[in-house]
mmCIF file of C-alpha atoms in Angstrom:
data_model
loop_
_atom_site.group_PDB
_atom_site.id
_atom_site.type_symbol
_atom_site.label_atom_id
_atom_site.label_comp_id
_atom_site.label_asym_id
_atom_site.label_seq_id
_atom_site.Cartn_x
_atom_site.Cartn_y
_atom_site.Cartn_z
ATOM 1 C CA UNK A 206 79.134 146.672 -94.164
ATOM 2 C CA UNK A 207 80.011 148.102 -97.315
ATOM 3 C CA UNK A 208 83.810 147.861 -96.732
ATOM 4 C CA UNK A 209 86.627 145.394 -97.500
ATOM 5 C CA UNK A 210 88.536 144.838 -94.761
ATOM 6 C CA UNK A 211 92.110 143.014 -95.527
ATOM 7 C CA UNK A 212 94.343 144.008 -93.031
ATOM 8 C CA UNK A 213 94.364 144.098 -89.139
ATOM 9 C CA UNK A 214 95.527 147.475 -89.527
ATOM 10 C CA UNK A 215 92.375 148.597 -91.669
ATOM 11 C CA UNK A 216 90.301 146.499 -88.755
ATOM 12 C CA UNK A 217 91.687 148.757 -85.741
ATOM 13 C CA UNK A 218 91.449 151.764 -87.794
ATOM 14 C CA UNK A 219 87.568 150.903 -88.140
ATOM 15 C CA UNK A 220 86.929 149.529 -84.303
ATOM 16 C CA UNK A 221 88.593 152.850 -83.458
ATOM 17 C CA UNK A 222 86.249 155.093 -85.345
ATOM 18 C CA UNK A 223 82.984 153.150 -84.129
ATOM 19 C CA UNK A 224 84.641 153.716 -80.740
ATOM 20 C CA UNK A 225 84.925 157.467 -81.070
ATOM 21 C CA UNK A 226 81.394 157.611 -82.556
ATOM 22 C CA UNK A 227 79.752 155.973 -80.082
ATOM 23 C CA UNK A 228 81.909 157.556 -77.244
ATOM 24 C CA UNK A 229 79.207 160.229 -76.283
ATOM 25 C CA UNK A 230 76.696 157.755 -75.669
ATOM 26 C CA UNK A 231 78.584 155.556 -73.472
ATOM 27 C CA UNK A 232 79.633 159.010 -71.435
ATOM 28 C CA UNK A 233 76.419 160.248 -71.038
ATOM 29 C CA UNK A 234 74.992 160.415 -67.356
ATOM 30 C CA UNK A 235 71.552 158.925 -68.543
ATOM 31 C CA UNK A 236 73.369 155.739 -69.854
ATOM 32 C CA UNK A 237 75.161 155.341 -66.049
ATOM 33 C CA UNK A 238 71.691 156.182 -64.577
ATOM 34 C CA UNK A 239 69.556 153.223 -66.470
ATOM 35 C CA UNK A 240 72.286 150.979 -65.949
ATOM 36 C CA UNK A 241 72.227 151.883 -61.764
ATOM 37 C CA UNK A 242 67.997 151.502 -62.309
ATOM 38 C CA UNK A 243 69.092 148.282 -63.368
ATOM 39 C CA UNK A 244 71.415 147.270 -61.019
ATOM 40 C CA UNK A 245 68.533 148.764 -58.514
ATOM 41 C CA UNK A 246 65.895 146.786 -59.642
ATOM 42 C CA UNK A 247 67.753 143.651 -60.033
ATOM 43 C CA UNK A 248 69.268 143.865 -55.882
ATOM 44 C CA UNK A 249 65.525 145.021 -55.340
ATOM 45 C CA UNK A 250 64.386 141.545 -56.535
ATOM 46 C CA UNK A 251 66.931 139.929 -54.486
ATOM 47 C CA UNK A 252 66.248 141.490 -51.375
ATOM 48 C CA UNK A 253 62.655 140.811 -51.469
ATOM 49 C CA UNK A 254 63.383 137.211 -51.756
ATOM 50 C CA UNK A 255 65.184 137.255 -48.868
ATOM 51 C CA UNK A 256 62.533 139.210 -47.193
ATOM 52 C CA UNK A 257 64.767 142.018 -46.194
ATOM 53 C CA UNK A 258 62.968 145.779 -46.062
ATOM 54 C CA UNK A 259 65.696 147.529 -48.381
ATOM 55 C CA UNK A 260 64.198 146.603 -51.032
ATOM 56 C CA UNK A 261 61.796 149.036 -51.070
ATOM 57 C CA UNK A 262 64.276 151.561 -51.111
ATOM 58 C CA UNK A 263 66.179 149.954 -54.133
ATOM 59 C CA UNK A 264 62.475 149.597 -55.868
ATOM 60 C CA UNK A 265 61.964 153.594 -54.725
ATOM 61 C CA UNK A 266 64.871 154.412 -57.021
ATOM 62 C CA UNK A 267 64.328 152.896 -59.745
ATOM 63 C CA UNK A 268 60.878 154.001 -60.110
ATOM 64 C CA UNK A 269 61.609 157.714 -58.991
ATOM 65 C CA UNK A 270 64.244 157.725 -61.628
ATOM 66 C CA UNK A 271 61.964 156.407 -64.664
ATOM 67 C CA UNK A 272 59.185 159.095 -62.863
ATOM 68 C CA UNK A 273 61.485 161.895 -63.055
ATOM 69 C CA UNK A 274 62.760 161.034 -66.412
ATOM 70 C CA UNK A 275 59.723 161.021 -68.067
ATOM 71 C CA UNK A 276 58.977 164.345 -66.582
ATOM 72 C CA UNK A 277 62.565 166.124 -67.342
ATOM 73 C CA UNK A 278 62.115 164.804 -71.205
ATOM 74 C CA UNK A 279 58.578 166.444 -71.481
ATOM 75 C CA UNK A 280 59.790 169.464 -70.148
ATOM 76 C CA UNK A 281 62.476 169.298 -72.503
ATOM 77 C CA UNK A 282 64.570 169.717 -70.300
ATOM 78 C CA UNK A 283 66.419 166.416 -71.606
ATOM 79 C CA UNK A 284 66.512 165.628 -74.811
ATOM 80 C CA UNK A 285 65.746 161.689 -76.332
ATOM 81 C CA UNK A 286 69.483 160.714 -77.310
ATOM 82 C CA UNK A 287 68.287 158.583 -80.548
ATOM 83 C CA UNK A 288 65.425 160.706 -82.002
ATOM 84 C CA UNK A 289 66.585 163.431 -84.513
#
């Protein structure tokens, strides 16, 4: 980083403003969605260790989600969040 830091006051001032910056990104519904595809694919694991049917709908989300995603972003109908 190119600043000096000297004071904890200068430190929260700084946390702060990352905060705000990256505050759209960490609202954004397509953040929540990967992390439930994650969450989906992870309990899909589990449950087909323990042999138990639901995991195919757990593994049905997840790759419905990454299906449709790809689709909705060449339609351009949502936009890539990191590509200017």
């Amino acid at each position: 980083m190119d600043q000096e830091i000297k004071t904890i006051k200068q430190a929260g001032a700084l946390v702060l403003q990352a905060l705000r910056a990256a505050a759209p990104f960490f609202l954004s519904i397509e953040l929540w969605l990967m992390v439930g595809v994650a969450f989906a694919t992870v309990a899909g694991f589990w449950l087909a260790v323990l042999g138990n049917a639901g995991c195919l709908l757990a593994f049905s989300f997840a790759f419905g989600y990454l299906a449709a995603r790809s689709v909705l972003h060449m339609k351009r109908i949502l936009a890539w969040p990191f590509i200017a």
